[in-house]
Amino acid sequence: MSLQERDKKHLWHPLKQHQLQPESLAIVKAKGCVLTDENGNEYIDAIASWYTCMYGHCNDYITSQVYKQMQQLDQVMFSDFTHEPAVKLSEELIKILPENQNKIYFNDNGSTAVEAGIKMALQYYFNKEDKRSTFIAFENGFHGDTFGAMSVSGLSVYNGPFEDFLIDVKRIPTPDGSNTGAILKQLKGFILNHNIAGFIYEPLMQGAAGMKTHDANGLNDILKYLKSHNILTIADEVMTGFGKTGKYFASDFIETKPDIICLSKALTAGLIPMAITSCTQDVYDAFLSNDMAKGFFHCHTYSANPVACAAAIAGIELLTSQEIQDNIKSIMNAHSTFEKHIQNHPKVKTTRHLGVIFALDLNTKMERYGDLRDKLLKFFMDRGVFLRPLGNTIYIQVPYVITDIELQKVYQVIEDVLETI
Ligand SMILES: *Cc1c(COP(=O)(O)O)cnc(C)c1O
């Protein structure tokens, strides 16, 4: 029996309606930018397996560092002990994170990194005897699938059945260069009428919303305004972190730095799940007390797993290397050329790109998980490229190690699909 057949017996996949989508393609191997299925077909992974494997799949350097670590120290409780990989990772991260970040807190995935960020903000004020309960977030943001993260997310496909159980969130539109005044007015109203603990945002680009960009100056004005009102700001860089935008972090483009930053996805280069919530000294200091209960009692069993830390350290080494930085620049240049070539196509409504992320919106209306979207996905896969449209957005987020030939093939299948819809 094929893997695909055996899968159906006991497995339940995420983001799937099994009655309509019974098949899951079985992948048996991944190397560089190429996925191989159980029938030997190859696919270019043009979205880096959800923005994780930015240095290529099964990267030799990263796997060798991880293998070394596995033989030295596999797992130990981080509540009671510390170890070289965690210490080293904190040192390396602080070097590249925005300059106001000074403390590193470990989590298991993007959602729990956000969850911890939300809890940090709530307890920050609670510890100061200033109880607050409401968050501000962008419309159509996505921050993960646990309850806190789901609450601040604004995409209803994910949240529908759970709406009655979520924490209180006020929403603002993303800044578009002309609406900042109106947004600040809205914020003023929220601050007058609610106890606002924090503002959570995907800086510069909203991933799950369809790689939607917004105005950096407007975002800076929002952050400045909230800071001046003593409201914590939480940048969710789970998607944008580690070079995707052309800088190490999207927050590097913005003058006003967040108090808290959530990281995951490319953090461990696609090898092992892990996440981090970083914060300023000021946030950390609010948890220092002679009272035990003012500490941060949020913990995951595998916190700071040494093997995951080793993957992250190796990833940062690669990210900061000249070779990867050059690759990022050449992908950005290729995207610019492709954008010029494609932007006036009659089937294309708009295009945008930021760092290694390129997106175009089709003129055609498409449901997020509808028939047309499935047809597009199949069209790409039949031609050996894994691209996963979001609504009517087709986007590329390729590993930094993609070859020029592979990248040109990704562009070509997109051009080809425009002729068929
Ligand atoms: C993917 C993502 C998350 C959730 O991360 P998981 O590891 O899937 O829990 C949160 N925020 C953003 C911006 C993301 O892209």
PDB file of N, CA, C and O and ligand atoms in Angstrom, residues 50-52 108-114 141-146 149 153 200-203 205-208 211 235-240 244 262-265 273-275, ligand 1:
ATOM      1  N   TRP A  50       6.346  26.608   4.532  1.00  0.00           N
ATOM      2  CA  TRP A  50       5.807  27.613   5.459  1.00  0.00           C
ATOM      3  C   TRP A  50       6.899  28.456   6.078  1.00  0.00           C
ATOM      4  O   TRP A  50       6.949  28.651   7.301  1.00  0.00           O
ATOM      5  N   TYR A  51       7.789  28.943   5.232  1.00  0.00           N
ATOM      6  CA  TYR A  51       8.762  29.985   5.620  1.00  0.00           C
ATOM      7  C   TYR A  51       9.764  29.511   6.668  1.00  0.00           C
ATOM      8  O   TYR A  51      10.264  30.310   7.439  1.00  0.00           O
ATOM      9  N   THR A  52      10.022  28.218   6.692  1.00  0.00           N
ATOM     10  CA  THR A  52      10.928  27.690   7.724  1.00  0.00           C
ATOM     11  C   THR A  52      12.338  27.396   7.198  1.00  0.00           C
ATOM     12  O   THR A  52      13.316  27.885   7.751  1.00  0.00           O
ATOM     13  N   ASP A 108       7.625  26.787  22.218  1.00  0.00           N
ATOM     14  CA  ASP A 108       7.686  25.639  21.300  1.00  0.00           C
ATOM     15  C   ASP A 108       7.291  25.943  19.861  1.00  0.00           C
ATOM     16  O   ASP A 108       7.645  25.222  18.949  1.00  0.00           O
ATOM     17  N   ASN A 109       6.479  26.955  19.638  1.00  0.00           N
ATOM     18  CA  ASN A 109       5.998  27.254  18.278  1.00  0.00           C
ATOM     19  C   ASN A 109       5.508  28.697  18.235  1.00  0.00           C
ATOM     20  O   ASN A 109       5.448  29.361  19.273  1.00  0.00           O
ATOM     21  N   GLY A 110       5.171  29.151  17.040  1.00  0.00           N
ATOM     22  CA  GLY A 110       4.773  30.550  16.880  1.00  0.00           C
ATOM     23  C   GLY A 110       3.589  30.940  17.750  1.00  0.00           C
ATOM     24  O   GLY A 110       3.575  32.016  18.355  1.00  0.00           O
ATOM     25  N   SER A 111       2.599  30.069  17.827  1.00  0.00           N
ATOM     26  CA  SER A 111       1.402  30.382  18.609  1.00  0.00           C
ATOM     27  C   SER A 111       1.745  30.577  20.084  1.00  0.00           C
ATOM     28  O   SER A 111       1.261  31.514  20.729  1.00  0.00           O
ATOM     29  N   THR A 112       2.588  29.695  20.624  1.00  0.00           N
ATOM     30  CA  THR A 112       2.912  29.828  22.049  1.00  0.00           C
ATOM     31  C   THR A 112       3.891  30.979  22.289  1.00  0.00           C
ATOM     32  O   THR A 112       3.923  31.534  23.389  1.00  0.00           O
ATOM     33  N   ALA A 113       4.660  31.357  21.271  1.00  0.00           N
ATOM     34  CA  ALA A 113       5.497  32.561  21.410  1.00  0.00           C
ATOM     35  C   ALA A 113       4.589  33.780  21.562  1.00  0.00           C
ATOM     36  O   ALA A 113       4.848  34.674  22.370  1.00  0.00           O
ATOM     37  N   VAL A 114       3.494  33.799  20.775  1.00  0.00           N
ATOM     38  CA  VAL A 114       2.520  34.887  20.870  1.00  0.00           C
ATOM     39  C   VAL A 114       1.782  34.812  22.201  1.00  0.00           C
ATOM     40  O   VAL A 114       1.589  35.821  22.892  1.00  0.00           O
ATOM     41  N   GLY A 141      -5.164  40.183  10.857  1.00  0.00           N
ATOM     42  CA  GLY A 141      -3.871  39.656  11.290  1.00  0.00           C
ATOM     43  C   GLY A 141      -3.973  38.163  11.536  1.00  0.00           C
ATOM     44  O   GLY A 141      -5.069  37.611  11.675  1.00  0.00           O
ATOM     45  N   PHE A 142      -2.830  37.503  11.562  1.00  0.00           N
ATOM     46  CA  PHE A 142      -2.815  36.101  11.980  1.00  0.00           C
ATOM     47  C   PHE A 142      -1.675  35.914  12.971  1.00  0.00           C
ATOM     48  O   PHE A 142      -0.529  36.267  12.682  1.00  0.00           O
ATOM     49  N   HIS A 143      -2.008  35.344  14.138  1.00  0.00           N
ATOM     50  CA  HIS A 143      -0.992  35.197  15.178  1.00  0.00           C
ATOM     51  C   HIS A 143      -0.925  33.788  15.749  1.00  0.00           C
ATOM     52  O   HIS A 143      -0.205  33.553  16.712  1.00  0.00           O
ATOM     53  N   GLY A 144      -1.700  32.847  15.194  1.00  0.00           N
ATOM     54  CA  GLY A 144      -1.606  31.478  15.669  1.00  0.00           C
ATOM     55  C   GLY A 144      -2.941  30.929  16.137  1.00  0.00           C
ATOM     56  O   GLY A 144      -3.956  31.615  16.094  1.00  0.00           O
ATOM     57  N   ASP A 145      -2.922  29.687  16.603  1.00  0.00           N
ATOM     58  CA  ASP A 145      -4.155  28.941  16.825  1.00  0.00           C
ATOM     59  C   ASP A 145      -4.459  28.579  18.277  1.00  0.00           C
ATOM     60  O   ASP A 145      -5.452  27.921  18.544  1.00  0.00           O
ATOM     61  N   THR A 146      -3.626  28.971  19.228  1.00  0.00           N
ATOM     62  CA  THR A 146      -4.002  28.793  20.634  1.00  0.00           C
ATOM     63  C   THR A 146      -4.941  29.940  20.998  1.00  0.00           C
ATOM     64  O   THR A 146      -5.075  30.902  20.228  1.00  0.00           O
ATOM     65  N   ALA A 149      -3.584  33.639  21.018  1.00  0.00           N
ATOM     66  CA  ALA A 149      -3.140  33.972  19.661  1.00  0.00           C
ATOM     67  C   ALA A 149      -4.338  34.067  18.718  1.00  0.00           C
ATOM     68  O   ALA A 149      -4.407  34.959  17.855  1.00  0.00           O
ATOM     69  N   SER A 153      -5.954  37.278  16.456  1.00  0.00           N
ATOM     70  CA  SER A 153      -6.027  37.082  15.005  1.00  0.00           C
ATOM     71  C   SER A 153      -7.376  37.555  14.491  1.00  0.00           C
ATOM     72  O   SER A 153      -8.369  37.491  15.197  1.00  0.00           O
ATOM     73  N   ILE A 200      -0.596  44.138  19.331  1.00  0.00           N
ATOM     74  CA  ILE A 200       0.181  43.098  18.638  1.00  0.00           C
ATOM     75  C   ILE A 200       0.024  43.271  17.137  1.00  0.00           C
ATOM     76  O   ILE A 200      -1.072  43.555  16.653  1.00  0.00           O
ATOM     77  N   TYR A 201       1.129  43.113  16.417  1.00  0.00           N
ATOM     78  CA  TYR A 201       1.089  43.386  14.974  1.00  0.00           C
ATOM     79  C   TYR A 201       2.140  42.566  14.247  1.00  0.00           C
ATOM     80  O   TYR A 201       3.196  42.247  14.781  1.00  0.00           O
ATOM     81  N   GLU A 202       1.836  42.221  13.012  1.00  0.00           N
ATOM     82  CA  GLU A 202       2.824  41.643  12.100  1.00  0.00           C
ATOM     83  C   GLU A 202       3.473  42.847  11.407  1.00  0.00           C
ATOM     84  O   GLU A 202       2.816  43.525  10.625  1.00  0.00           O
ATOM     85  N   PRO A 203       4.737  43.127  11.683  1.00  0.00           N
ATOM     86  CA  PRO A 203       5.331  44.336  11.128  1.00  0.00           C
ATOM     87  C   PRO A 203       5.524  44.265   9.611  1.00  0.00           C
ATOM     88  O   PRO A 203       6.056  43.289   9.087  1.00  0.00           O
ATOM     89  N   MET A 205       4.375  43.257   6.968  1.00  0.00           N
ATOM     90  CA  MET A 205       3.717  42.308   6.080  1.00  0.00           C
ATOM     91  C   MET A 205       2.867  41.321   6.874  1.00  0.00           C
ATOM     92  O   MET A 205       3.367  40.677   7.783  1.00  0.00           O
ATOM     93  N   GLN A 206       1.574  41.229   6.499  1.00  0.00           N
ATOM     94  CA  GLN A 206       0.686  40.265   7.136  1.00  0.00           C
ATOM     95  C   GLN A 206       0.688  38.997   6.294  1.00  0.00           C
ATOM     96  O   GLN A 206       0.196  38.998   5.168  1.00  0.00           O
ATOM     97  N   GLY A 207       1.252  37.932   6.850  1.00  0.00           N
ATOM     98  CA  GLY A 207       1.465  36.708   6.088  1.00  0.00           C
ATOM     99  C   GLY A 207       0.188  36.014   5.668  1.00  0.00           C
ATOM    100  O   GLY A 207      -0.164  35.977   4.482  1.00  0.00           O
ATOM    101  N   ALA A 208      -0.547  35.477   6.648  1.00  0.00           N
ATOM    102  CA  ALA A 208      -1.721  34.663   6.329  1.00  0.00           C
ATOM    103  C   ALA A 208      -2.811  35.474   5.639  1.00  0.00           C
ATOM    104  O   ALA A 208      -3.654  34.925   4.935  1.00  0.00           O
ATOM    105  N   MET A 211       0.105  37.982   2.354  1.00  0.00           N
ATOM    106  CA  MET A 211       1.339  38.766   2.161  1.00  0.00           C
ATOM    107  C   MET A 211       0.992  40.221   1.846  1.00  0.00           C
ATOM    108  O   MET A 211       1.486  40.815   0.891  1.00  0.00           O
ATOM    109  N   ALA A 235       5.681  42.784  18.552  1.00  0.00           N
ATOM    110  CA  ALA A 235       5.862  42.503  17.126  1.00  0.00           C
ATOM    111  C   ALA A 235       5.856  41.000  16.916  1.00  0.00           C
ATOM    112  O   ALA A 235       6.671  40.284  17.492  1.00  0.00           O
ATOM    113  N   ASP A 236       4.922  40.518  16.123  1.00  0.00           N
ATOM    114  CA  ASP A 236       4.895  39.100  15.768  1.00  0.00           C
ATOM    115  C   ASP A 236       5.738  38.941  14.500  1.00  0.00           C
ATOM    116  O   ASP A 236       5.263  39.182  13.392  1.00  0.00           O
ATOM    117  N   GLU A 237       6.995  38.565  14.708  1.00  0.00           N
ATOM    118  CA  GLU A 237       7.921  38.364  13.574  1.00  0.00           C
ATOM    119  C   GLU A 237       8.118  36.886  13.289  1.00  0.00           C
ATOM    120  O   GLU A 237       9.154  36.468  12.768  1.00  0.00           O
ATOM    121  N   VAL A 238       7.104  36.091  13.632  1.00  0.00           N
ATOM    122  CA  VAL A 238       7.195  34.653  13.396  1.00  0.00           C
ATOM    123  C   VAL A 238       7.426  34.386  11.905  1.00  0.00           C
ATOM    124  O   VAL A 238       8.244  33.549  11.527  1.00  0.00           O
ATOM    125  N   MET A 239       6.736  35.127  11.051  1.00  0.00           N
ATOM    126  CA  MET A 239       6.911  34.957   9.606  1.00  0.00           C
ATOM    127  C   MET A 239       8.036  35.839   9.062  1.00  0.00           C
ATOM    128  O   MET A 239       8.844  35.391   8.260  1.00  0.00           O
ATOM    129  N   THR A 240       8.095  37.100   9.502  1.00  0.00           N
ATOM    130  CA  THR A 240       9.005  38.064   8.869  1.00  0.00           C
ATOM    131  C   THR A 240      10.457  37.963   9.357  1.00  0.00           C
ATOM    132  O   THR A 240      11.351  38.536   8.730  1.00  0.00           O
ATOM    133  N   LYS A 244      13.792  37.479   5.926  1.00  0.00           N
ATOM    134  CA  LYS A 244      12.795  37.408   4.849  1.00  0.00           C
ATOM    135  C   LYS A 244      12.552  38.760   4.190  1.00  0.00           C
ATOM    136  O   LYS A 244      12.292  38.847   3.001  1.00  0.00           O
ATOM    137  N   CYS A 262       8.045  38.173  18.920  1.00  0.00           N
ATOM    138  CA  CYS A 262       7.770  36.739  18.830  1.00  0.00           C
ATOM    139  C   CYS A 262       8.479  36.170  17.600  1.00  0.00           C
ATOM    140  O   CYS A 262       8.352  36.717  16.501  1.00  0.00           O
ATOM    141  N   LEU A 263       9.197  35.072  17.818  1.00  0.00           N
ATOM    142  CA  LEU A 263       9.984  34.462  16.740  1.00  0.00           C
ATOM    143  C   LEU A 263       9.740  32.961  16.681  1.00  0.00           C
ATOM    144  O   LEU A 263       9.613  32.306  17.711  1.00  0.00           O
ATOM    145  N   SER A 264       9.697  32.425  15.467  1.00  0.00           N
ATOM    146  CA  SER A 264       9.675  30.968  15.299  1.00  0.00           C
ATOM    147  C   SER A 264       9.984  30.694  13.827  1.00  0.00           C
ATOM    148  O   SER A 264      10.825  31.370  13.254  1.00  0.00           O
ATOM    149  N   LYS A 265       9.287  29.741  13.219  1.00  0.00           N
ATOM    150  CA  LYS A 265       9.468  29.408  11.804  1.00  0.00           C
ATOM    151  C   LYS A 265      10.960  29.324  11.420  1.00  0.00           C
ATOM    152  O   LYS A 265      11.597  28.344  11.777  1.00  0.00           O
ATOM    153  N   PRO A 273      11.025  22.103  15.806  1.00  0.00           N
ATOM    154  CA  PRO A 273      10.162  23.201  16.252  1.00  0.00           C
ATOM    155  C   PRO A 273      10.718  23.900  17.491  1.00  0.00           C
ATOM    156  O   PRO A 273      11.176  23.244  18.425  1.00  0.00           O
ATOM    157  N   MET A 274      10.696  25.199  17.462  1.00  0.00           N
ATOM    158  CA  MET A 274      11.057  25.989  18.645  1.00  0.00           C
ATOM    159  C   MET A 274      10.639  27.432  18.399  1.00  0.00           C
ATOM    160  O   MET A 274      10.453  27.835  17.247  1.00  0.00           O
ATOM    161  N   ALA A 275      10.472  28.187  19.456  1.00  0.00           N
ATOM    162  CA  ALA A 275      10.104  29.590  19.305  1.00  0.00           C
ATOM    163  C   ALA A 275      10.699  30.385  20.447  1.00  0.00           C
ATOM    164  O   ALA A 275      11.119  29.814  21.458  1.00  0.00           O
TER     165      ALA A 275
HETATM  166  C1  LIG B   1       2.801  30.890  11.479  1.00  0.00           C
HETATM  167  C2  LIG B   1       2.547  32.082  12.279  1.00  0.00           C
HETATM  168  C3  LIG B   1       2.161  31.984  13.633  1.00  0.00           C
HETATM  169  C4  LIG B   1       1.881  30.668  14.302  1.00  0.00           C
HETATM  170  O1  LIG B   1       3.010  29.873  14.392  1.00  0.00           O
HETATM  171  P1  LIG B   1       2.839  28.300  14.633  1.00  0.00           P
HETATM  172  O2  LIG B   1       4.233  27.795  14.774  1.00  0.00           O
HETATM  173  O3  LIG B   1       2.147  27.764  13.421  1.00  0.00           O
HETATM  174  O4  LIG B   1       2.036  28.113  15.858  1.00  0.00           O
HETATM  175  C5  LIG B   1       2.015  33.152  14.348  1.00  0.00           C
HETATM  176  N1  LIG B   1       2.220  34.339  13.777  1.00  0.00           N
HETATM  177  C6  LIG B   1       2.586  34.477  12.489  1.00  0.00           C
HETATM  178  C7  LIG B   1       2.809  35.840  11.922  1.00  0.00           C
HETATM  179  C8  LIG B   1       2.751  33.346  11.697  1.00  0.00           C
HETATM  180  O5  LIG B   1       3.083  33.482  10.411  1.00  0.00           O
END
